[in-house]
Amino acid sequence: MAEARITTRSKDYAQWYQDVLREAGLAEPAEVVRGCMVIKPHGYAIWEKMQSDLDRRFKATGHQNAYFPLLIPLSFLAKEAQHVEGFAMECAVVTHSGLKAADGKLTLKNELEEPYVVRPTSETIIGHFFAKWIDSYRDLPLLINQWANVMRWELRTRLFLRTGEFLWQEGHTAHATHAEAQEEVRRMLDVYRDFAHEVMALPVLQGVKTDNERFAGAVETTCIEAMMQDGKALQAGTSHDLGQNFGKAFNVTFQNEKGEREHVWQTSWGVSTRLVGAVVMAHSDDDGLVLPPRLAPIHVVIVPIWKSDAEKAATVDAARRIAKELGDDGLSVKVDDRDNLRPGDKYYEWERKGVPVRVEIGPRDLESRSVMIKRRIAPVDANGKAIKEKLAMEGLGVALGKVLDEFQRFLFERALQFRESNTITVDSWKEFCEVFAGEGSKFVYAHWDGTGETEKAIKEATKATIRCLPYPGQGPAAEPGVCIKTGKPSARRVLFAKNY
RNA sequence: CGGGGCGUGGCUCAGCUUGGUAGAGCGCACGGUUCGGGUCCGUGAAGUCGGUGGUUCAAAUCCACUCGCCCCGACCA
């Protein structure tokens, strides 16, 4: 039986999440810096995989990377009214330069004439530079992406899901027409959806945010929403139509073909290290981390099994040879030949760390030119024991590649099934309240009268919020009805859930 | 930022009420044994008891302040 290193999901979901992160070595609280985290090598490797795949997708859609300053003049933030209102409370501010030592204490030296804000997002400073770079319609569209860290002074933090500082990418684009900008918003939201589905094995719904949930300064915010294993929703990415709001605030203009001066139409879009938390919460189990192969820093761990020294030499040798071959087949492989641990210990350890497939090589396997493999999540036999599979050493790389592809697909299908079996349509306020009573959550499609007041009232009563107005085909077909709370007319159902 | 809980070797925690200078299990190191799902035995290393200040002959223990983490709420990716 497994040791109780990891709290079970049913006992305490939040504790389970933290235990999984700790036992897999993904991250830990920074402890000396409030609300911030240390992303440990295994966790950072997952982020790097996300980055490289996303970066490829951004380049394929015509974007270029650039980098803007971490510090933003305070005055910039004030130029867009909605924007400043949304971010004012969570800004960290730099007010001084230099330190002086006196009586063994350090004190602040020079007060800055104009303080800087540590970027909570970069719309403003990028707006400033876009104004310098854009002069003609020939300069458009301007398609920029930035990989960066940002800081938001959060009052309550959770590793990866919400931290004071986090890593992300922010796309910023400028276009000649609103229609082009809107296309861009949708294009990148589709990039995010495809990435979530294909790489994270995470099914997401696309939709539009309500006024209450819209990005501060945007005309429209779109999002991808995923369901976690406790039925709560997690916003996994956003893509904003900024209209001409920042164009006007920062005087970003261009001359059109007729020689007329116009403000540009802008977009911004981003995903963050929160995605690492999403992947953990979506796939992991009570034994620890479960990773989709396409994000796994290690695809395959090989555990040689021996009794005698001769057997050790033979199995370790075979393990290394096979690892080399698998590496040539493009797989990331780790040979665990530590002699201070018994095989069972190694099995549990690599399972906690989320390695998708384990390969065992023992004397009997050498004999038969085969290996035993075990998937991170495997079917069980009649006795409840996980089933291992026997594969020939010949062509193992190809066979394992197939296993990994299957596992990737399996995780997606499983997450999709989970979401579908926890998605319901509700038409009575009483039933709506019952669904969200206690800790639980589901995805609930219900009618809403379209007002922010009603949305807030529903949240106050149930803790459920409108996650999005799903795009056509991504929720129930639009049919008129009456608001679940007020009974007023409603054109369509929207998606409700508790959220992270 | 409000309410609650908690900070003692890497992890989980005992000790605190009734002050006397720190313990257990797991992990770790070494030796042996074992090795196809968490062997067993022995030896050993490791802790400014979150921090600062106070009370006291004496503080992990009492008091004040402070930092951090976790949970609930409000705010947010």
Coordinates of C-alpha atoms (C1' of nucleotides) in Angstrom, one line a residue:
Chain A
M1 CA 0.0 0.0 0.0
A2 CA 1.1 3.5 -0.8
E3 CA 2.3 5.7 2.1
A4 CA 0.1 8.6 2.9
R5 CA 2.4 11.2 1.5
I6 CA -0.5 12.7 -0.5
T7 CA -3.8 13.7 0.9
T8 CA -6.6 12.1 -1.1
R9 CA -8.7 14.3 -3.3
S10 CA -11.9 13.3 -1.5
K11 CA -10.5 14.2 1.9
D12 CA -9.2 17.7 1.1
Y13 CA -8.8 18.8 -2.5
A14 CA -6.8 21.9 -1.8
Q15 CA -4.4 20.0 0.4
W16 CA -4.1 17.3 -2.3
Y17 CA -3.1 19.9 -4.8
Q18 CA -0.3 21.2 -2.6
D19 CA 0.9 17.7 -1.7
V20 CA 1.1 16.7 -5.4
L21 CA 3.2 19.8 -6.1
R22 CA 5.5 19.1 -3.2
E23 CA 5.9 15.4 -3.9
A24 CA 6.5 15.9 -7.6
G25 CA 9.0 18.7 -6.9
L26 CA 7.2 21.3 -9.0
A27 CA 7.2 24.3 -6.8
E28 CA 7.1 25.6 -3.3
P29 CA 6.2 28.9 -1.6
A30 CA 9.0 31.4 -1.7
E31 CA 8.4 32.0 2.1
V32 CA 10.7 35.0 2.3
V33 CA 8.8 36.9 -0.4
R34 CA 5.1 37.0 0.3
G35 CA 2.8 35.4 -2.2
C36 CA 5.6 34.4 -4.5
M37 CA 6.8 30.9 -5.4
V38 CA 10.0 29.1 -6.4
I39 CA 9.4 27.1 -9.5
K40 CA 11.6 24.0 -9.1
P41 CA 13.4 22.4 -12.0
H42 CA 10.8 19.7 -12.7
G43 CA 8.0 22.4 -12.7
Y44 CA 10.1 24.8 -14.8
A45 CA 10.7 22.0 -17.3
I46 CA 7.0 21.7 -17.8
W47 CA 6.7 25.5 -18.3
E48 CA 9.6 25.3 -20.8
K49 CA 7.7 22.7 -22.8
M50 CA 4.6 24.9 -22.8
Q51 CA 6.7 27.9 -23.9
S52 CA 8.4 26.2 -26.8
D53 CA 5.2 24.8 -28.2
L54 CA 3.3 28.0 -27.8
D55 CA 6.1 30.1 -29.2
R56 CA 6.1 27.9 -32.3
R57 CA 2.4 28.5 -32.7
F58 CA 2.8 32.3 -32.2
K59 CA 5.5 32.4 -34.8
A60 CA 3.4 30.3 -37.2
T61 CA 0.7 32.9 -36.9
G62 CA 3.1 35.7 -37.8
H63 CA 4.1 37.1 -34.4
Q64 CA 7.5 38.3 -33.4
N65 CA 8.9 38.3 -29.9
A66 CA 10.1 41.5 -28.3
Y67 CA 10.8 42.7 -24.8
F68 CA 9.6 45.8 -22.9
P69 CA 10.7 47.2 -19.5
L70 CA 9.6 45.7 -16.2
L71 CA 9.0 49.1 -14.8
I72 CA 6.3 51.4 -16.1
P73 CA 6.0 55.1 -15.4
L74 CA 3.2 55.6 -13.0
S75 CA 1.6 58.2 -15.2
F76 CA 1.2 55.7 -18.0
L77 CA -1.2 53.6 -16.0
A78 CA -3.5 56.5 -15.4
K79 CA -4.0 57.2 -19.1
E80 CA -6.8 54.6 -19.6
A81 CA -9.5 55.1 -17.0
Q82 CA -10.9 51.5 -16.9
H83 CA -7.4 50.1 -16.9
V84 CA -6.1 52.0 -13.9
E85 CA -9.2 51.3 -12.0
G86 CA -8.8 47.5 -12.6
F87 CA -5.1 47.4 -11.6
A88 CA -4.5 50.2 -9.1
M89 CA -4.9 48.0 -6.0
E90 CA -2.6 45.3 -7.1
C91 CA 0.4 47.3 -8.2
A92 CA 3.8 47.2 -6.6
V93 CA 5.4 50.6 -6.8
V94 CA 9.1 51.6 -7.0
T95 CA 9.6 54.9 -5.3
H96 CA 13.3 55.0 -4.6
S97 CA 16.7 54.3 -6.0
G98 CA 19.7 53.5 -3.9
L99 CA 20.2 52.6 -0.3
K100 CA 22.3 54.1 2.4
A101 CA 23.8 52.3 5.3
A102 CA 23.7 53.9 8.7
D103 CA 23.9 52.4 12.2
G104 CA 24.1 49.0 10.6
K105 CA 20.7 49.6 9.0
L106 CA 19.8 50.2 5.3
T107 CA 17.5 53.0 4.5
L108 CA 16.1 54.3 1.2
K109 CA 18.2 57.0 -0.5
N110 CA 16.8 58.9 -3.4
E111 CA 13.1 59.3 -3.9
L112 CA 12.1 59.2 -7.5
E113 CA 10.4 62.2 -9.0
E114 CA 8.0 59.9 -10.8
P115 CA 7.5 56.4 -9.2
Y116 CA 7.5 53.3 -11.4
V117 CA 5.0 50.5 -11.3
V118 CA 6.2 47.0 -11.6
R119 CA 4.2 45.8 -14.6
P120 CA 1.0 44.0 -13.8
T121 CA 0.6 43.8 -17.6
S122 CA 2.1 45.8 -20.4
E123 CA -0.6 47.4 -22.4
T124 CA 0.4 50.9 -21.4
I125 CA 4.1 50.8 -22.0
I126 CA 3.6 48.9 -25.2
G127 CA 1.0 51.5 -26.2
H128 CA 3.6 54.2 -25.8
F129 CA 6.1 52.4 -28.1
F130 CA 3.5 51.4 -30.6
A131 CA 2.8 55.1 -31.0
K132 CA 6.4 55.7 -32.0
W133 CA 6.6 52.7 -34.3
I134 CA 3.4 53.0 -36.2
D135 CA 2.9 55.7 -38.8
S136 CA 1.2 54.3 -41.8
Y137 CA -1.2 51.5 -42.6
R138 CA 1.8 49.9 -44.2
D139 CA 3.1 49.4 -40.7
L140 CA 0.1 47.3 -39.8
P141 CA -0.7 44.8 -38.6
L142 CA 2.0 44.9 -35.9
L143 CA 2.1 41.5 -34.2
I144 CA 4.2 41.4 -31.1
N145 CA 4.6 38.9 -28.3
Q146 CA 6.5 39.2 -25.1
W147 CA 7.6 36.4 -22.7
A148 CA 7.9 38.0 -19.3
N149 CA 7.2 38.1 -15.6
V150 CA 4.6 40.3 -14.1
M151 CA 3.6 41.2 -10.6
R152 CA 0.2 41.6 -9.1
W153 CA -0.1 42.2 -5.4
E154 CA -2.6 39.5 -4.7
L155 CA -4.2 39.2 -1.3
R156 CA -4.6 35.5 -1.5
T157 CA -2.3 33.2 -3.4
R158 CA -2.1 29.6 -4.5
L159 CA 0.9 28.0 -6.1
F160 CA 0.8 28.4 -9.9
L161 CA -2.9 29.3 -9.9
R162 CA -2.4 32.8 -8.4
T163 CA 0.9 34.1 -7.2
G164 CA 2.2 37.6 -6.6
E165 CA 4.7 37.2 -9.4
F166 CA 4.1 34.9 -12.4
L167 CA 5.5 34.1 -15.8
W168 CA 3.5 34.5 -18.9
Q169 CA 3.4 35.6 -22.5
E170 CA 1.4 38.6 -23.5
G171 CA 0.6 39.2 -27.2
H172 CA 0.0 42.8 -28.3
T173 CA -1.1 43.6 -31.8
A174 CA -2.3 46.6 -33.6
H175 CA -4.5 46.6 -36.7
A176 CA -6.0 49.0 -39.2
T177 CA -9.6 47.9 -38.7
H178 CA -11.8 46.6 -35.9
A179 CA -12.7 43.6 -38.0
E180 CA -9.0 42.6 -38.4
A181 CA -8.4 43.0 -34.7
Q182 CA -11.5 40.8 -33.9
E183 CA -10.1 38.2 -36.2
E184 CA -6.9 38.3 -34.4
V185 CA -8.6 37.9 -31.0
R186 CA -10.4 34.8 -32.3
R187 CA -7.3 33.4 -34.0
M188 CA -5.3 33.5 -30.8
L189 CA -8.1 32.1 -28.7
D190 CA -8.2 29.2 -31.2
V191 CA -4.4 28.8 -30.8
Y192 CA -5.0 28.5 -27.0
R193 CA -7.7 26.0 -27.5
D194 CA -5.7 23.9 -29.8
F195 CA -2.7 24.0 -27.5
A196 CA -4.9 23.1 -24.5
H197 CA -6.4 20.2 -26.4
E198 CA -3.4 18.8 -28.2
V199 CA -0.6 19.5 -25.7
M200 CA -2.2 19.8 -22.3
A201 CA -4.9 17.1 -23.0
L202 CA -7.2 19.6 -21.4
P203 CA -10.6 20.2 -23.0
V204 CA -11.7 23.8 -22.9
L205 CA -14.7 25.9 -23.7
Q206 CA -14.4 29.2 -25.5
G207 CA -16.6 32.1 -24.9
V208 CA -17.0 35.7 -24.1
K209 CA -16.7 37.2 -20.6
T210 CA -19.5 39.3 -19.0
D211 CA -18.9 43.0 -18.3
N212 CA -18.0 42.1 -14.7
E213 CA -15.3 39.8 -15.7
R214 CA -13.9 41.7 -18.7
F215 CA -10.3 42.8 -18.7
A216 CA -9.9 46.3 -17.4
G217 CA -9.6 48.4 -20.6
A218 CA -10.9 45.9 -23.1
V219 CA -14.0 46.2 -25.3
E220 CA -14.5 42.5 -25.1
T221 CA -12.7 39.7 -23.3
T222 CA -12.8 36.1 -24.6
C223 CA -11.5 33.1 -22.7
I224 CA -10.9 29.4 -22.6
E225 CA -12.4 27.8 -19.5
A226 CA -11.4 24.3 -18.2
M227 CA -13.0 22.1 -15.6
M228 CA -10.9 20.9 -12.7
Q229 CA -11.5 17.6 -10.9
D230 CA -13.5 19.3 -8.2
G231 CA -15.9 20.6 -10.8
K232 CA -14.6 24.2 -10.5
A233 CA -13.7 26.2 -13.5
L234 CA -10.3 27.6 -14.3
Q235 CA -9.7 30.4 -16.8
A236 CA -6.8 29.0 -18.8
G237 CA -6.3 31.8 -21.2
T238 CA -7.7 35.1 -22.4
S239 CA -7.8 37.1 -25.6
H240 CA -8.9 40.7 -25.6
D241 CA -10.4 43.0 -28.1
L242 CA -9.0 46.4 -26.8
G243 CA -10.9 48.4 -29.5
Q244 CA -9.3 51.8 -29.8
N245 CA -9.1 52.4 -26.0
F246 CA -5.3 52.2 -25.7
G247 CA -4.9 53.7 -29.2
K248 CA -6.6 56.8 -28.0
A249 CA -5.0 56.8 -24.5
F250 CA -1.5 56.6 -26.1
N251 CA -2.2 58.3 -29.3
V252 CA -1.4 55.3 -31.5
T253 CA -2.4 56.5 -34.9
F254 CA -1.7 55.7 -38.6
Q255 CA -2.5 57.2 -41.9
N256 CA -4.9 55.1 -44.0
E257 CA -4.8 54.8 -47.8
K258 CA -6.7 58.0 -48.1
G259 CA -4.2 59.9 -46.0
E260 CA -6.5 60.2 -43.0
R261 CA -5.2 59.8 -39.5
E262 CA -6.9 57.0 -37.5
H263 CA -6.4 55.3 -34.2
V264 CA -5.3 51.7 -34.4
W265 CA -7.3 48.8 -33.2
Q266 CA -5.5 46.6 -30.7
T267 CA -5.6 43.2 -29.1
S268 CA -3.8 41.5 -26.3
W269 CA -3.8 37.9 -25.2
G270 CA -2.0 35.8 -22.7
V271 CA -1.5 32.5 -20.9
S272 CA 0.6 32.1 -17.8
T273 CA 2.3 29.6 -15.5
R274 CA -1.2 29.1 -14.2
L275 CA -1.4 26.5 -17.0
V276 CA 1.0 24.3 -15.0
G277 CA -1.5 24.4 -12.1
A278 CA -4.3 23.6 -14.6
V279 CA -2.6 20.5 -15.9
V280 CA -1.8 19.3 -12.4
M281 CA -5.4 19.8 -11.2
A282 CA -6.9 18.3 -14.3
H283 CA -5.0 15.0 -14.6
S284 CA -3.3 14.1 -11.4
D285 CA -4.6 11.4 -9.0
D286 CA -4.1 10.3 -5.4
D287 CA -0.8 8.8 -6.2
G288 CA 0.6 12.1 -7.4
L289 CA 1.3 14.0 -10.6
V290 CA 0.0 12.8 -13.9
L291 CA 1.3 14.5 -17.0
P292 CA 0.3 14.3 -20.6
P293 CA 3.3 13.0 -22.5
R294 CA 3.6 16.1 -24.6
L295 CA 4.4 18.1 -21.4
A296 CA 6.4 15.5 -19.6
P297 CA 10.0 16.4 -19.1
I298 CA 10.7 12.6 -18.9
H299 CA 8.6 10.4 -21.1
V300 CA 10.0 7.1 -20.0
V301 CA 11.8 5.9 -16.9
I302 CA 13.7 2.6 -17.2
V303 CA 14.1 0.5 -14.0
P304 CA 16.6 -2.3 -14.3
I305 CA 15.9 -5.2 -11.9
W306 CA 18.6 -7.5 -10.5
K307 CA 19.5 -9.8 -7.7
S308 CA 23.1 -10.7 -8.3
D309 CA 26.0 -8.4 -9.4
A310 CA 26.0 -10.2 -12.7
E311 CA 22.4 -9.5 -13.2
K312 CA 22.9 -5.9 -12.2
A313 CA 25.6 -5.4 -14.8
A314 CA 23.5 -7.1 -17.5
T315 CA 20.2 -5.3 -16.8
V316 CA 21.8 -1.9 -16.3
D317 CA 23.7 -2.3 -19.5
A318 CA 20.6 -3.3 -21.4
A319 CA 18.7 -0.4 -19.8
R320 CA 21.3 2.1 -21.0
R321 CA 21.4 0.6 -24.5
I322 CA 17.7 0.8 -24.8
A323 CA 17.7 4.4 -23.4
K324 CA 20.1 5.4 -26.1
E325 CA 17.9 3.8 -28.8
L326 CA 14.7 5.5 -27.4
G327 CA 16.6 8.8 -27.2
D328 CA 17.3 8.4 -30.9
D329 CA 13.6 7.9 -31.5
G330 CA 13.0 11.3 -29.9
L331 CA 12.0 10.1 -26.5
S332 CA 13.2 11.7 -23.2
V333 CA 14.4 8.8 -21.1
K334 CA 15.8 8.3 -17.6
V335 CA 17.5 5.2 -16.4
D336 CA 17.1 4.7 -12.7
D337 CA 20.0 2.4 -11.8
R338 CA 20.3 3.6 -8.1
D339 CA 21.3 0.6 -6.0
N340 CA 20.1 2.0 -2.7
L341 CA 16.5 1.7 -3.6
R342 CA 14.5 -1.3 -4.4
P343 CA 12.4 -1.4 -7.6
G344 CA 9.1 -0.8 -5.7
D345 CA 10.5 2.5 -4.2
K346 CA 11.5 3.7 -7.6
Y347 CA 8.1 2.9 -9.1
Y348 CA 6.3 5.0 -6.5
E349 CA 8.8 7.8 -6.8
W350 CA 8.5 8.2 -10.6
E351 CA 4.7 7.8 -10.4
R352 CA 4.6 10.7 -7.9
K353 CA 6.6 12.7 -10.4
G354 CA 4.2 12.0 -13.2
V355 CA 6.4 10.0 -15.7
P356 CA 3.9 8.7 -18.2
V357 CA 5.5 5.3 -18.8
R358 CA 7.8 3.0 -16.9
V359 CA 9.9 0.3 -18.5
E360 CA 11.1 -2.6 -16.3
I361 CA 14.0 -4.7 -17.4
G362 CA 14.9 -7.8 -15.4
P363 CA 16.8 -11.0 -16.1
R364 CA 13.7 -12.8 -17.4
D365 CA 13.2 -9.9 -19.9
L366 CA 16.8 -10.2 -21.1
E367 CA 16.1 -13.8 -21.7
S368 CA 13.0 -13.2 -23.8
R369 CA 14.3 -10.0 -25.5
S370 CA 11.3 -8.1 -24.1
V371 CA 10.5 -5.6 -21.4
M372 CA 7.5 -4.9 -19.1
I373 CA 5.9 -1.5 -19.3
K374 CA 3.5 0.1 -17.0
R375 CA 1.4 3.2 -17.9
R376 CA 1.1 6.0 -15.2
I377 CA -2.6 5.2 -15.3
A378 CA -3.2 1.6 -16.2
P379 CA -6.2 -0.6 -16.3
V380 CA -6.5 -3.1 -13.4
D381 CA -7.0 -6.8 -13.4
A382 CA -9.7 -8.8 -11.4
N383 CA -7.6 -8.4 -8.2
G384 CA -7.4 -4.7 -8.6
K385 CA -3.7 -4.9 -9.6
A386 CA -2.4 -2.6 -12.3
I387 CA -1.8 -4.4 -15.5
K388 CA 1.7 -4.3 -17.0
E389 CA 2.3 -4.9 -20.7
K390 CA 5.0 -7.0 -22.3
L391 CA 6.7 -5.4 -25.3
A392 CA 9.5 -6.7 -27.5
M393 CA 12.8 -4.9 -27.3
E394 CA 12.8 -4.9 -31.1
G395 CA 11.1 -1.7 -32.2
L396 CA 10.5 -0.6 -28.7
G397 CA 10.8 3.1 -29.5
V398 CA 8.0 2.9 -32.1
A399 CA 5.8 0.9 -29.7
L400 CA 6.4 3.3 -26.8
G401 CA 5.7 6.2 -29.1
K402 CA 2.3 4.6 -29.8
V403 CA 1.7 4.1 -26.1
L404 CA 2.5 7.7 -25.3
D405 CA 0.2 8.9 -28.0
E406 CA -2.5 6.7 -26.6
F407 CA -1.9 8.0 -23.2
Q408 CA -2.1 11.6 -24.4
R409 CA -5.4 10.8 -26.0
F410 CA -6.6 8.8 -23.0
L411 CA -6.1 11.8 -20.7
F412 CA -8.0 14.2 -23.0
E413 CA -10.9 11.8 -23.4
R414 CA -11.0 11.1 -19.6
A415 CA -11.0 14.9 -18.8
L416 CA -13.7 15.5 -21.5
Q417 CA -15.9 12.7 -20.1
F418 CA -15.4 14.1 -16.6
R419 CA -16.5 17.5 -17.8
E420 CA -19.5 16.2 -19.7
S421 CA -20.7 14.1 -16.8
N422 CA -20.5 17.1 -14.6
T423 CA -22.2 19.5 -16.9
I424 CA -25.9 20.1 -16.6
T425 CA -28.7 22.3 -17.7
V426 CA -30.7 23.9 -14.9
D427 CA -34.0 25.9 -15.2
S428 CA -35.1 26.4 -11.6
W429 CA -33.5 28.6 -9.0
K430 CA -34.0 26.0 -6.4
E431 CA -32.1 23.4 -8.3
F432 CA -29.4 25.9 -9.1
C433 CA -28.9 26.6 -5.5
E434 CA -28.7 22.9 -4.7
V435 CA -26.1 22.2 -7.3
F436 CA -23.8 24.9 -5.7
A437 CA -24.6 24.1 -2.1
G438 CA -21.6 23.1 -0.1
E439 CA -18.1 22.8 -1.6
G440 CA -19.2 21.2 -4.9
S441 CA -19.4 22.7 -8.3
K442 CA -20.4 21.7 -11.8
F443 CA -20.7 23.4 -15.1
V444 CA -24.3 24.7 -15.2
Y445 CA -26.0 26.1 -18.2
A446 CA -28.8 28.4 -17.2
H447 CA -30.6 31.5 -18.4
W448 CA -29.6 34.9 -17.3
D449 CA -31.2 38.3 -17.8
G450 CA -28.0 39.9 -19.0
T451 CA -27.4 42.4 -16.1
G452 CA -24.4 42.7 -13.9
E453 CA -26.7 43.2 -10.9
T454 CA -28.2 39.8 -11.4
E455 CA -24.8 38.2 -11.9
K456 CA -23.6 39.6 -8.6
A457 CA -26.7 38.6 -6.8
I458 CA -26.3 35.0 -8.1
K459 CA -22.7 35.0 -7.0
E460 CA -23.6 36.3 -3.5
A461 CA -26.2 33.6 -3.1
T462 CA -24.3 30.6 -4.5
K463 CA -20.6 31.6 -5.1
A464 CA -21.2 30.6 -8.7
T465 CA -20.2 33.1 -11.4
I466 CA -20.7 33.3 -15.1
R467 CA -17.6 31.8 -16.6
C468 CA -18.5 32.8 -20.1
L469 CA -21.1 33.2 -22.8
P470 CA -20.0 30.1 -24.8
Y471 CA -19.4 30.5 -28.5
P472 CA -22.0 28.8 -30.8
G473 CA -21.5 25.0 -30.8
Q474 CA -19.7 25.1 -27.4
G475 CA -22.8 25.0 -25.2
P476 CA -26.5 24.3 -25.6
A477 CA -28.1 25.8 -28.7
A478 CA -29.3 29.3 -28.2
E479 CA -33.0 29.3 -27.2
P480 CA -34.9 32.0 -25.4
G481 CA -36.1 31.5 -21.8
V482 CA -36.3 33.3 -18.5
C483 CA -33.6 34.2 -16.1
I484 CA -33.0 31.6 -13.4
K485 CA -32.9 34.3 -10.8
T486 CA -35.2 37.2 -11.8
G487 CA -37.5 35.5 -14.3
K488 CA -36.8 38.2 -16.8
P489 CA -36.4 37.3 -20.5
S490 CA -33.2 35.7 -21.6
A491 CA -32.0 35.0 -25.1
R492 CA -29.7 32.1 -24.2
R493 CA -28.1 30.1 -21.5
V494 CA -24.7 31.0 -20.1
L495 CA -22.1 28.9 -18.3
F496 CA -22.1 29.1 -14.5
A497 CA -19.6 27.6 -12.2
K498 CA -17.5 28.2 -9.1
N499 CA -14.0 29.2 -10.2
Y500 CA -10.4 29.5 -9.2
Chain B
rC1 C1' -7.4 43.4 3.7
rG2 C1' -11.1 41.0 7.7
rG3 C1' -12.1 36.1 10.4
rG4 C1' -9.9 31.3 11.8
rG5 C1' -5.8 27.7 12.1
rC6 C1' -0.6 26.9 12.1
rG7 C1' 5.1 27.8 12.3
rU8 C1' 9.9 22.6 16.6
rG9 C1' 15.9 18.4 11.7
rG10 C1' 14.2 17.2 4.5
rC11 C1' 8.6 15.4 5.7
rU12 C1' 4.6 14.5 9.4
rC13 C1' 4.3 15.7 14.3
rA14 C1' 5.0 15.2 20.1
rG15 C1' 6.8 18.5 24.0
rC16 C1' 4.1 24.3 25.7
rU17 C1' -1.4 24.1 30.1
rU18 C1' 2.1 23.3 35.4
rG19 C1' 9.6 27.5 32.4
rG20 C1' 15.1 23.8 33.9
rU21 C1' 18.3 24.4 27.8
rA22 C1' 14.8 19.2 22.5
rG23 C1' 12.3 14.1 21.0
rA24 C1' 9.6 10.2 17.8
rG25 C1' 8.4 8.1 13.0
rC26 C1' 9.6 8.5 8.0
rG27 C1' 13.5 10.3 5.0
rC28 C1' 19.1 11.0 4.7
rA29 C1' 24.6 8.9 5.2
rC30 C1' 27.5 4.4 6.0
rG31 C1' 27.7 -1.2 6.6
rG32 C1' 25.2 -5.7 5.9
rU33 C1' 20.7 -8.0 4.1
rU34 C1' 17.0 -7.7 0.4
rC35 C1' 15.7 -6.5 -4.8
rG36 C1' 9.6 -8.3 -10.9
rG37 C1' 5.0 -2.8 -6.3
rG38 C1' 7.1 0.8 -0.4
rU39 C1' 12.7 -5.8 3.0
rC40 C1' 15.0 -6.2 7.6
rC41 C1' 19.0 -5.1 11.2
rG42 C1' 22.9 -2.0 13.0
rU43 C1' 25.6 2.6 13.2
rG44 C1' 25.5 7.8 12.4
rA45 C1' 24.7 13.0 10.7
rA46 C1' 21.2 16.6 11.0
rG47 C1' 17.2 21.5 14.6
rU48 C1' 19.7 29.8 15.9
rC49 C1' 12.2 25.4 18.3
rG50 C1' 9.8 31.5 12.1
rG51 C1' 12.0 36.5 13.8
rU52 C1' 12.6 40.6 17.3
rG53 C1' 12.0 42.5 22.0
rG54 C1' 10.4 41.6 27.1
rU55 C1' 9.5 38.8 32.0
rU56 C1' 12.9 35.4 34.7
rC57 C1' 18.6 32.9 37.9
rA58 C1' 16.6 30.1 33.6
rA59 C1' 12.1 30.6 27.7
rA60 C1' 10.4 25.9 22.4
rU61 C1' 7.2 26.7 26.8
rC62 C1' 4.8 33.0 29.6
rC63 C1' 3.9 38.3 27.4
rA64 C1' 4.1 42.0 23.3
rC65 C1' 5.2 43.0 18.5
rU66 C1' 6.4 41.1 13.7
rC67 C1' 7.2 37.8 9.3
rG68 C1' 5.4 33.7 6.7
rC69 C1' 2.1 29.6 5.3
rC70 C1' -2.8 27.2 5.1
rC71 C1' -8.4 27.6 5.2
rC72 C1' -12.9 30.9 4.7
rG73 C1' -14.4 35.8 2.8
rA74 C1' -13.8 40.3 -0.1
rC75 C1' -10.4 41.4 -4.8
rC76 C1' -8.2 39.1 -9.1
rA77 C1' -5.1 35.2 -14.4

